[in-house]
Coordinates of C-alpha atoms in Angstrom, one line a residue:
M9 CA 82.3 120.1 112.5
R10 CA 80.3 117.4 110.9
V11 CA 81.3 116.8 107.3
L12 CA 79.8 114.7 104.6
I13 CA 82.0 113.8 101.6
V14 CA 80.1 112.4 98.6
G15 CA 81.9 109.9 96.5
G16 CA 84.0 106.7 96.8
G17 CA 87.2 107.2 94.9
G18 CA 90.8 108.3 95.5
R19 CA 89.6 112.0 95.3
E20 CA 87.3 111.5 98.2
H21 CA 89.9 109.6 100.3
A22 CA 92.3 112.5 99.7
L23 CA 89.5 115.0 100.8
A24 CA 88.8 113.0 103.9
W25 CA 92.6 112.8 104.7
A26 CA 92.9 116.6 104.2
V27 CA 89.9 117.4 106.4
R28 CA 91.1 115.0 109.1
R29 CA 94.6 116.5 109.0
E30 CA 93.3 120.1 109.5
L31 CA 90.4 119.2 111.9
P32 CA 91.4 116.1 113.9
G33 CA 88.1 116.3 115.8
A34 CA 85.8 116.5 112.8
V35 CA 83.1 113.9 112.4
L36 CA 83.4 112.5 108.9
H37 CA 80.7 110.7 106.9
L38 CA 81.4 109.4 103.4
A39 CA 78.9 108.1 100.9
P40 CA 79.7 105.5 99.8
G41 CA 83.4 105.8 100.6
N42 CA 85.9 102.9 100.3
A43 CA 88.2 100.7 102.4
G44 CA 90.6 103.6 102.9
T45 CA 88.0 106.2 103.9
A46 CA 86.6 103.7 106.5
E47 CA 89.8 104.3 108.5
L48 CA 89.1 108.1 108.7
G49 CA 85.3 108.2 109.2
R50 CA 82.0 106.4 108.8
N51 CA 81.1 105.0 105.4
L52 CA 77.5 105.2 104.5
P53 CA 76.0 102.6 102.1
I54 CA 74.6 105.3 99.8
K55 CA 75.4 105.7 96.2
A56 CA 76.8 109.1 95.2
D57 CA 73.8 109.8 92.9
D58 CA 71.1 108.8 95.3
I59 CA 69.9 112.4 96.0
D60 CA 67.0 111.5 98.3
R61 CA 69.0 109.3 100.6
L62 CA 72.0 111.7 100.7
A63 CA 69.6 114.5 101.8
D64 CA 68.1 112.2 104.4
A65 CA 71.6 111.3 105.7
A66 CA 72.5 115.0 105.9
D67 CA 69.5 115.5 108.1
A68 CA 70.0 112.4 110.2
Y69 CA 73.7 113.2 111.0
G70 CA 73.3 116.9 111.3
I71 CA 75.8 117.7 108.6
D72 CA 77.4 121.1 108.8
L73 CA 79.4 121.0 105.5
A74 CA 78.9 118.7 102.5
I75 CA 81.7 118.3 99.9
V76 CA 80.5 116.7 96.7
G77 CA 83.3 114.9 94.8
P78 CA 81.8 113.5 91.5
E79 CA 80.1 115.4 88.7
V80 CA 77.0 113.2 88.4
P81 CA 75.2 114.2 91.6
L82 CA 76.0 117.8 91.0
A83 CA 74.5 117.7 87.5
A84 CA 71.5 115.9 89.1
G85 CA 70.9 118.8 91.6
L86 CA 72.4 117.5 94.9
A87 CA 73.8 120.8 95.8
D88 CA 70.5 122.6 95.1
R89 CA 68.7 120.1 97.3
L90 CA 71.0 120.4 100.2
R91 CA 71.1 124.2 100.0
F92 CA 67.3 124.3 99.9
E93 CA 67.3 122.3 103.1
G94 CA 69.7 124.7 104.8
R95 CA 73.0 122.8 104.4
R96 CA 76.4 124.4 103.5
V97 CA 77.6 122.7 100.3
V98 CA 80.8 122.8 98.2
G99 CA 79.5 122.3 94.7
P100 CA 77.6 124.2 92.1
S101 CA 73.9 124.2 91.3
A102 CA 72.7 121.9 88.5
A103 CA 72.3 124.8 86.2
A104 CA 76.0 125.9 86.8
A105 CA 77.2 122.3 86.7
R106 CA 76.3 122.3 83.0
I107 CA 79.7 123.7 82.5
E108 CA 80.8 120.1 82.7
A109 CA 77.6 118.2 82.1
S110 CA 77.1 119.8 78.6
K111 CA 80.1 120.4 76.4
A112 CA 77.8 122.3 74.1
F113 CA 76.8 124.6 76.9
A114 CA 80.4 125.1 78.0
K115 CA 81.4 126.0 74.4
D116 CA 78.6 128.5 74.2
V117 CA 79.6 130.1 77.5
M118 CA 83.2 130.4 76.3
A119 CA 82.2 131.9 73.0
R120 CA 80.1 134.5 74.6
A121 CA 82.8 135.2 77.3
G122 CA 85.5 135.6 74.7
V123 CA 87.6 132.7 76.2
R124 CA 90.1 131.1 73.9
T125 CA 89.2 127.5 72.9
A126 CA 89.3 125.3 69.9
P127 CA 87.0 126.2 66.9
F128 CA 83.9 124.1 67.2
A129 CA 80.5 123.2 65.8
T130 CA 77.6 121.5 67.6
F131 CA 75.1 119.0 66.1
G132 CA 72.0 117.5 67.6
A133 CA 70.4 114.1 67.4
H134 CA 68.7 114.7 64.0
Q135 CA 71.7 116.4 62.3
L136 CA 73.8 113.3 61.5
G137 CA 74.1 114.4 57.8
E138 CA 75.2 117.9 58.7
A139 CA 77.7 116.6 61.1
L140 CA 79.2 114.2 58.6
A141 CA 79.4 117.0 56.0
H142 CA 81.2 119.2 58.6
V143 CA 83.7 116.4 59.2
A144 CA 84.3 116.1 55.4
R145 CA 85.4 119.8 55.3
H146 CA 87.4 119.7 58.5
A147 CA 91.2 119.6 58.8
E148 CA 92.8 116.6 60.5
P149 CA 93.1 115.7 63.3
I150 CA 89.5 116.2 64.5
V151 CA 88.1 116.0 68.1
V152 CA 84.7 114.5 68.5
K153 CA 83.0 114.9 71.8
A154 CA 79.7 113.5 73.3
S155 CA 78.2 116.6 74.8
G156 CA 76.9 114.9 78.0
L157 CA 78.6 113.1 80.8
A158 CA 80.2 109.9 79.5
A159 CA 82.5 108.8 82.4
G160 CA 85.6 110.4 80.9
K161 CA 85.2 108.4 77.6
G162 CA 83.2 110.9 75.5
A163 CA 86.1 112.8 73.9
V164 CA 87.9 111.2 71.1
V165 CA 90.9 112.6 69.2
C166 CA 90.5 111.3 65.6
E167 CA 93.6 111.3 63.4
S168 CA 91.6 111.0 60.2
R169 CA 88.2 112.0 58.8
E170 CA 87.3 108.4 58.5
H171 CA 87.8 107.9 62.2
A172 CA 85.8 111.0 63.0
N173 CA 83.0 109.8 60.7
A174 CA 82.9 106.5 62.6
M175 CA 82.7 108.3 66.0
V176 CA 80.0 110.7 64.8
Q177 CA 78.0 107.8 63.4
A178 CA 78.4 105.9 66.7
M179 CA 77.3 108.8 68.8
L180 CA 74.5 110.3 66.7
G181 CA 73.5 107.4 64.5
D182 CA 73.9 104.4 66.7
G183 CA 73.4 105.9 70.1
A184 CA 76.6 104.2 71.4
F185 CA 76.9 106.9 74.2
G186 CA 73.3 107.0 75.1
E187 CA 71.8 110.3 76.2
A188 CA 75.3 111.8 76.6
G189 CA 75.9 111.5 72.8
R190 CA 72.6 112.8 71.5
T191 CA 74.5 116.1 71.0
V192 CA 78.0 116.1 69.7
V193 CA 80.7 118.8 69.6
I194 CA 83.2 118.6 66.7
E195 CA 86.2 120.8 67.2
G196 CA 89.8 121.4 66.1
F197 CA 92.8 119.8 67.7
L198 CA 94.7 122.0 70.2
R199 CA 98.5 121.5 70.3
G200 CA 100.7 122.1 73.3
E201 CA 101.0 120.8 76.8
E202 CA 98.0 120.0 79.1
L203 CA 97.6 121.7 82.4
S204 CA 94.9 121.3 85.2
V205 CA 94.0 124.5 87.1
L206 CA 91.6 124.0 90.0
A207 CA 90.0 127.1 91.5
I208 CA 88.0 127.4 94.7
T209 CA 85.4 130.1 94.0
D210 CA 82.4 131.9 95.4
G211 CA 81.4 132.7 91.8
T212 CA 83.4 135.9 91.7
D213 CA 86.8 135.5 93.4
V214 CA 89.1 132.6 93.1
E215 CA 91.8 130.9 95.2
L216 CA 94.0 128.6 93.1
L217 CA 95.2 125.2 94.2
P218 CA 98.7 124.3 92.8
A219 CA 98.5 123.6 89.1
A220 CA 98.8 120.0 88.1
Q221 CA 99.4 117.8 85.1
D222 CA 97.4 114.6 84.6
H223 CA 98.4 111.6 82.5
K224 CA 95.3 110.3 80.6
R225 CA 96.9 107.5 78.5
V226 CA 97.3 104.1 79.9
G227 CA 100.7 103.5 78.5
E228 CA 104.1 105.0 79.3
G229 CA 105.1 107.9 77.1
D230 CA 101.4 108.7 76.8
T231 CA 100.5 105.8 74.5
G232 CA 97.4 103.6 74.4
P233 CA 93.8 104.4 75.1
N234 CA 92.5 107.2 77.4
T235 CA 91.7 106.5 81.0
G236 CA 90.3 108.4 83.9
G237 CA 93.9 109.3 84.7
M238 CA 97.0 107.2 85.5
G239 CA 98.8 109.8 87.6
A240 CA 99.5 113.4 88.2
Y241 CA 102.1 115.8 89.6
A242 CA 102.2 119.3 91.0
P243 CA 103.4 121.9 90.8
V244 CA 104.2 122.2 87.1
T245 CA 107.0 124.5 86.0
I246 CA 105.2 125.8 82.9
A247 CA 102.5 127.2 85.3
D248 CA 104.5 130.1 86.4
A249 CA 103.0 133.2 88.0
R250 CA 102.6 135.0 84.6
L251 CA 100.7 132.0 83.1
L252 CA 98.4 131.6 86.2
D253 CA 97.6 135.4 86.1
R254 CA 96.6 134.9 82.5
V255 CA 94.4 132.0 83.5
R256 CA 92.7 134.1 86.1
E257 CA 92.2 137.1 83.8
E258 CA 91.5 135.4 80.5
V259 CA 89.7 132.1 81.5
L260 CA 88.3 131.9 85.0
G261 CA 87.3 135.6 85.4
P262 CA 85.4 135.9 82.1
V263 CA 83.6 132.5 82.5
L264 CA 82.5 133.2 86.1
H265 CA 81.3 136.7 85.0
R266 CA 79.4 135.2 82.1
L267 CA 77.7 132.6 84.3
R268 CA 76.7 135.3 86.8
R269 CA 75.2 137.5 84.0
D270 CA 73.3 134.4 82.7
G271 CA 71.7 133.9 86.1
T272 CA 73.7 130.7 86.9
P273 CA 76.4 131.8 89.2
F274 CA 79.0 129.1 89.9
S275 CA 80.1 128.3 93.5
G276 CA 82.5 125.5 94.4
I277 CA 85.5 124.1 92.5
L278 CA 85.9 125.2 88.9
F279 CA 88.4 123.0 87.1
A280 CA 89.9 124.4 83.9
G281 CA 91.5 121.7 81.6
L282 CA 93.9 123.8 79.5
M283 CA 96.3 123.3 76.6
V284 CA 99.3 125.6 76.8
E285 CA 101.3 126.5 73.7
D286 CA 104.1 129.1 73.8
G287 CA 102.8 130.4 77.2
T288 CA 99.2 130.9 75.9
P289 CA 96.4 129.0 77.6
S290 CA 93.4 127.6 75.7
V291 CA 90.5 125.7 77.3
I292 CA 90.0 122.1 76.4
E293 CA 87.1 121.6 78.9
F294 CA 85.7 122.6 82.3
N295 CA 84.8 120.4 85.2
C296 CA 82.5 121.4 88.0
R297 CA 84.5 119.6 90.7
L298 CA 87.9 118.5 91.8
G299 CA 89.8 116.3 89.4
D300 CA 91.0 112.8 90.0
P301 CA 93.9 112.0 90.3
E302 CA 94.9 115.7 90.5
T303 CA 93.3 116.0 93.9
E304 CA 95.5 113.2 95.3
A305 CA 98.6 115.1 94.1
V306 CA 97.5 118.6 95.0
L307 CA 95.8 118.4 98.4
P308 CA 98.9 117.1 100.3
L309 CA 100.6 120.3 99.2
V310 CA 98.0 122.4 101.1
T311 CA 99.4 122.7 104.6
G312 CA 96.6 124.8 106.0
G313 CA 93.4 126.7 105.3
L314 CA 91.6 124.2 103.1
V315 CA 88.6 123.5 105.2
E316 CA 88.1 127.2 106.1
C317 CA 88.4 128.1 102.4
L318 CA 85.8 125.5 101.4
D319 CA 83.5 126.5 104.2
R320 CA 83.6 130.1 103.3
V321 CA 82.6 129.5 99.7
A322 CA 79.8 127.2 100.9
R323 CA 78.6 130.2 103.0
G324 CA 78.7 132.4 99.9
E325 CA 81.8 134.3 101.1
R326 CA 85.0 135.1 99.4
P327 CA 87.6 132.2 99.4
S328 CA 90.3 132.6 102.0
P329 CA 94.1 132.1 101.3
L330 CA 95.6 128.6 101.4
A331 CA 99.0 127.8 103.0
L332 CA 101.1 125.8 100.5
S333 CA 104.1 123.6 100.8
A334 CA 107.2 124.2 98.7
D335 CA 107.6 120.5 98.1
A336 CA 106.9 118.6 94.8
S337 CA 104.1 116.0 94.7
V338 CA 103.8 113.0 92.4
T339 CA 100.9 110.6 92.3
T340 CA 101.0 107.2 90.6
V341 CA 97.8 105.4 90.0
V342 CA 97.7 101.6 90.3
A343 CA 94.8 100.1 88.3
A344 CA 93.1 96.8 88.1
A345 CA 93.7 94.1 85.5
G346 CA 92.1 94.9 82.2
Y347 CA 91.8 98.7 82.8
P348 CA 90.7 100.9 81.0
E349 CA 88.4 98.2 79.7
P350 CA 85.9 96.8 82.2
P351 CA 88.4 95.7 84.9
R352 CA 88.6 92.5 86.8
T353 CA 87.7 92.9 90.5
G354 CA 88.1 90.9 93.6
D355 CA 91.9 90.4 93.5
V356 CA 93.5 90.4 97.0
I357 CA 95.7 93.5 97.5
H358 CA 99.0 93.3 99.5
L359 CA 100.2 96.6 100.9
P360 CA 103.7 97.3 102.2
D361 CA 104.0 97.1 106.0
T362 CA 105.7 100.5 106.2
L363 CA 105.9 103.5 103.9
P364 CA 108.7 106.0 103.4
D365 CA 108.4 109.5 104.8
G366 CA 106.1 111.6 102.6
V367 CA 104.3 108.7 101.0
T368 CA 100.5 108.3 101.3
L369 CA 98.3 105.6 99.8
F370 CA 94.9 106.9 98.8
H371 CA 92.4 104.2 98.2
A372 CA 90.2 104.4 95.1
G373 CA 88.6 101.1 94.0
T374 CA 89.0 99.0 97.2
M375 CA 86.8 97.0 99.5
R376 CA 87.2 94.5 102.3
D377 CA 85.7 91.1 102.1
D378 CA 83.9 89.3 105.0
A379 CA 87.3 88.1 106.3
G380 CA 88.7 91.7 106.3
R381 CA 91.0 91.1 103.4
L382 CA 91.6 94.1 101.1
R383 CA 90.4 93.5 97.5
T384 CA 90.1 95.4 94.2
A385 CA 86.7 96.9 93.6
G386 CA 87.1 99.2 90.6
G387 CA 89.3 100.3 87.7
R388 CA 91.6 102.6 89.5
V389 CA 92.6 100.9 92.7
M390 CA 95.2 103.0 94.5
A391 CA 96.7 106.4 94.1
V392 CA 100.3 106.5 95.5
T393 CA 101.3 110.0 96.4
A394 CA 104.8 111.1 97.4
L395 CA 106.0 114.5 98.6
A396 CA 109.7 115.5 98.5
P397 CA 111.8 118.6 98.4
T398 CA 112.7 117.9 94.7
F399 CA 110.6 116.6 91.8
A400 CA 113.0 113.8 91.0
E401 CA 112.9 112.5 94.6
A402 CA 109.1 112.7 94.7
Q403 CA 108.9 110.9 91.4
A404 CA 111.2 108.1 92.6
R405 CA 109.4 107.7 95.9
S406 CA 106.0 107.4 94.2
R407 CA 107.3 104.9 91.7
A408 CA 108.9 102.7 94.3
A409 CA 105.8 102.7 96.6
A410 CA 103.5 101.9 93.6
D411 CA 105.8 99.0 92.8
A412 CA 105.3 97.8 96.4
V413 CA 101.5 97.7 96.1
G414 CA 100.8 94.1 95.0
F415 CA 97.8 92.4 93.3
E416 CA 97.5 90.2 90.3
G417 CA 97.4 91.9 86.9
K418 CA 98.0 95.4 88.2
V419 CA 98.4 98.2 85.6
W420 CA 100.5 101.3 86.2
R421 CA 102.9 103.7 84.7
R422 CA 106.5 104.2 85.8
D423 CA 106.9 107.5 84.0
I424 CA 104.4 109.9 85.7
G425 CA 105.9 113.4 85.3
W426 CA 108.1 112.5 82.4
R427 CA 107.7 115.9 80.7
E428 CA 108.7 117.6 83.9
A429 CA 111.7 115.3 84.3
A430 CA 112.8 116.2 80.8
R431 CA 112.5 119.9 81.5
R432 CA 114.6 119.6 84.6
G433 CA 117.2 117.6 82.7

């Protein structure tokens, strides 16, 4: 099988690693890939949002299956283009990808599907006054979201109305988020514990990957600014069979049904970001693709059937079952100096000569210089995943291996999975 994986982060390295594990003879192409994916397949110097060149590459290399990692090319219509040209693609149409690309669209879908989410109101570019008046009446805290894609920085939890006013002014009045902030969603604050549920779907049926929990804040104990994700673990004990059944029946099923009825069926990976309180799930947001770093934590737990399942939904068929490990998985992200602000790049990376059993290093923001030295090339540099029979052991292995990854100014958290550790005593 000839596979094209679009993207260049830790998620795409984990996808390439999983495909190679299941299909040792697969021919892998990655666009653009990174220093880690170069060891598994051929990196192509094509940006993930260059639709024309990606389509040309699929033709040139006779791609059988394309797996699209990031949301931007999906929102721009990459899956539509490849399907039109006869390729099998894991990823939704641009119309269905609006479930992530437009928070206003997603909220409307949820409202019409009867899916539990925070109360909300949507305001357009010429409704600054109305938005500020809404904030003045709103209970604190308040969540202000840029409706469009904002690289994970478009959702702000505001503890006060003053902070919310400033964010609304920045988005609608000052254009601080560009096109992404021309529409804003103002919503109530959901309390509870976050959970990431990733479903492989043909638009009707779903096959769930192990539920995971991400850690968005840069600092230990979930302090400091939000990031793209500083680590994740799976499975999560609060995501028992009863809760996951509720997610299928009360979240995924109704939303997929609504999208089908609206003429925008969703095929690919539907990611539900949930808040769980007293066993009841509410939707924070949807993503139209695999999460990062959840992917790095979850895919190593899939011991078989992943490629077949993805290929089936790309063919428009019902997803097939996955074989899952009983182990625990913990992923610690090692980020570049300055992250989550614009990071410093170009620092030399020193990796340990050997890794303990069950530990895998997934490259994210890495590159090799002309001399072949590994250097930092992005905000999140490495995702260090450890599998073990117990959560405590996986957590300790991931932490120790992350400590062994060396470069100047690295930023990382030593407490990934701290809620799970507390639950387990």
